[in-house]
Coordinates of C-alpha atoms in Angstrom, one line a residue:
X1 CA 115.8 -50.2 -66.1
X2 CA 118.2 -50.7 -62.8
X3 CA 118.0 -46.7 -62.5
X4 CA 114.3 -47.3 -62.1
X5 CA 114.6 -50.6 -59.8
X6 CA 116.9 -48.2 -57.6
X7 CA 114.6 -45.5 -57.4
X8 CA 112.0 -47.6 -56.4
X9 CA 114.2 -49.7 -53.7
X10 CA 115.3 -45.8 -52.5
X11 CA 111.5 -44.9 -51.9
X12 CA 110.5 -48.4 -50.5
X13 CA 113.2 -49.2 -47.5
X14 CA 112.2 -45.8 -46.0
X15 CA 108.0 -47.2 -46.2
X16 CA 108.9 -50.4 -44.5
X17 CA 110.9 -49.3 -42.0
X18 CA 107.9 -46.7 -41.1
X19 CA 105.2 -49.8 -41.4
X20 CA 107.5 -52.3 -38.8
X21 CA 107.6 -49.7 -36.2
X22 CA 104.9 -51.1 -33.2
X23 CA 101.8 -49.4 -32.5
X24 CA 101.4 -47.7 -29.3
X25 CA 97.3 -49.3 -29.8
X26 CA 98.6 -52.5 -30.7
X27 CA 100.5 -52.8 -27.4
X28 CA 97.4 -52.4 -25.5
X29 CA 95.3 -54.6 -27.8
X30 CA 98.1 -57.0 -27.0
X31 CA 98.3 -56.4 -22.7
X32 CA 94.4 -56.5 -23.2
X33 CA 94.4 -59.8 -24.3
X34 CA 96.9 -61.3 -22.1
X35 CA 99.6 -61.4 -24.3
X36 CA 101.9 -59.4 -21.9
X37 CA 105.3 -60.4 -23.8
X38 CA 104.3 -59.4 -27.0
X39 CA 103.0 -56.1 -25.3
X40 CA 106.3 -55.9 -23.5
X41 CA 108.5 -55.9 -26.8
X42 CA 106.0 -53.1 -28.6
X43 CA 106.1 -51.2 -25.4
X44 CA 110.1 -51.4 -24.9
X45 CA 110.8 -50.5 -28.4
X46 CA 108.3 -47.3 -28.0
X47 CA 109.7 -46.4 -24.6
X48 CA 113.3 -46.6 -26.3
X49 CA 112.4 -43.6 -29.3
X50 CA 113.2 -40.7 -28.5
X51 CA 110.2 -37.9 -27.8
X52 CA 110.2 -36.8 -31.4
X53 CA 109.3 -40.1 -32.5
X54 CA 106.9 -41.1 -29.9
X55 CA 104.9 -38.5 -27.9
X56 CA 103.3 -41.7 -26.2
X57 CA 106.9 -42.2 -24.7
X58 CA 105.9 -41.5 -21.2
X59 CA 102.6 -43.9 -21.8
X60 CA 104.9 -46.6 -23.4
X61 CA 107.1 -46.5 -20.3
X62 CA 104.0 -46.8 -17.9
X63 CA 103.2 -49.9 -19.8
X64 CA 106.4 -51.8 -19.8
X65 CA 106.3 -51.5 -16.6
X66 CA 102.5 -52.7 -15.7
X67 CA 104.1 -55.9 -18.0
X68 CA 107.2 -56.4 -15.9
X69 CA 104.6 -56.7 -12.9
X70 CA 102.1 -59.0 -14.9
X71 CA 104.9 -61.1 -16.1
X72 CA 106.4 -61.7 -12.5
X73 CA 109.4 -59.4 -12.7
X74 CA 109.0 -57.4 -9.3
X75 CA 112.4 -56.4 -9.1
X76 CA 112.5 -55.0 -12.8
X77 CA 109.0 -53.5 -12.7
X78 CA 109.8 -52.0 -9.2
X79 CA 112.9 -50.2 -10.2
X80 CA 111.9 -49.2 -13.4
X81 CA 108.6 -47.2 -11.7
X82 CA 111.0 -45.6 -9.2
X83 CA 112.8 -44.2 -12.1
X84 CA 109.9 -42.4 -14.2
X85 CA 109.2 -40.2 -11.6
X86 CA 112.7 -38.3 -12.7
X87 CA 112.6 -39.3 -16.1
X88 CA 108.9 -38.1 -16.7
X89 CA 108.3 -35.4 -14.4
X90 CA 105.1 -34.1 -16.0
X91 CA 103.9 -37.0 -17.0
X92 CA 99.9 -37.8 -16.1
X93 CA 100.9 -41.3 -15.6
X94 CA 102.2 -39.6 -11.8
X95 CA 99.7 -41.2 -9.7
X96 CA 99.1 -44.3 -11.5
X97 CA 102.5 -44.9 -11.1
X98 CA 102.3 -44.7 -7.1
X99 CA 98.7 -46.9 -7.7
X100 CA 100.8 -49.5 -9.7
X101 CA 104.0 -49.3 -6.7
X102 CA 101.3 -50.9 -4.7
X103 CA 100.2 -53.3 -6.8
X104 CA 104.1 -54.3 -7.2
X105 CA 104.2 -54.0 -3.4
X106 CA 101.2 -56.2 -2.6
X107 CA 102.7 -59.0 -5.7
X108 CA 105.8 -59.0 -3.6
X109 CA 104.2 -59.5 -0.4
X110 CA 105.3 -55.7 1.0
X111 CA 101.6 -54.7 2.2
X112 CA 103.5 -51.8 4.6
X113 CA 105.0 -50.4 1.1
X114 CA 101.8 -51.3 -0.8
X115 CA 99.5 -49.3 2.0
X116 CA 101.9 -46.2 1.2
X117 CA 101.7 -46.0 -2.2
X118 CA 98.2 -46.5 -2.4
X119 CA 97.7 -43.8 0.1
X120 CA 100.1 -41.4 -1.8
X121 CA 97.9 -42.1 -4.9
X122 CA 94.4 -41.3 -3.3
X123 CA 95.8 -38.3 -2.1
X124 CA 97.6 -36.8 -5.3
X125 CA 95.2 -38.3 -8.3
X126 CA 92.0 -36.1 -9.8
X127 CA 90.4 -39.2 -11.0
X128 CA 87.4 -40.4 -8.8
X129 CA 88.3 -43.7 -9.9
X130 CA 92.2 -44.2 -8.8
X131 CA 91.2 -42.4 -5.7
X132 CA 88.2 -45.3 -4.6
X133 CA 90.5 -47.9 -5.9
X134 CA 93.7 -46.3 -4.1
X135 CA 91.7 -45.8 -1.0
X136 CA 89.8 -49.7 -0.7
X137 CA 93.5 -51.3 -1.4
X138 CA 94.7 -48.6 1.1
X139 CA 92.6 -50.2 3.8

């Protein structure tokens, strides 16, 4: 009888730990709806895991840092985009990272830096839709 309770303890730590780890979906669902704190934590923990366990790491990062900027954290949000650049260098989160450096430059009144950024992304995205966007903020 406790051979069998340790079995089954053995074979269900390993299932919960699996079932607590945050959904990358989840952390949208959460940002989606506002809930940018909640989205932060999911998004942190991802961006922590190594590339094994999360080949959305590079997504995950992009995120955290869109929530540093929703949640007011400039400073945080700002440094941690200058660093993905090196950390994710083939990353398709590239030019959305130089749309969202303007959006952190406009937040913190930099429209000089923001104007840059925005530029830089209209010139180096594919999509039709970062370029308009990059471009009318550009302007």
């Amino acid at each position: 009888m406790r051979s069998r309770f340790l079995i089954t303890l053995v074979l269900l730590i390993p299932l919960c730990l699996v079932g607590a780890r945050p959904d990358f979906k989840d952390g949208v669902s959460l940002y989606n709806q506002g809930a940018y704190w909640e989205a932060l934590r999911v998004f942190a923990e991802l961006s922590d895991e190594s590339a094994e366990l999360n080949p959305q790491r590079s997504a995950s990062s992009y995120m955290r840092i869109r929530c540093y900027n929703k949640l007011g954290f400039g400073q945080r949000a700002l440094m941690l985009a200058r660093e993905y650049p090196k950390s994710f260098p083939e990353s398709n989160y590239l030019d959305d990272i130089d749309f969202l450096l303007g959006e952190i430059y406009i937040d913190m009144g930099n429209p000089r830096e923001a104007a840059w950024n925005f530029a830089t992304a209209a010139i180096s995205t594919s999509d039709k839709k970062v370029r308009k966007a990059a471009m009318e903020y550009a302007e």
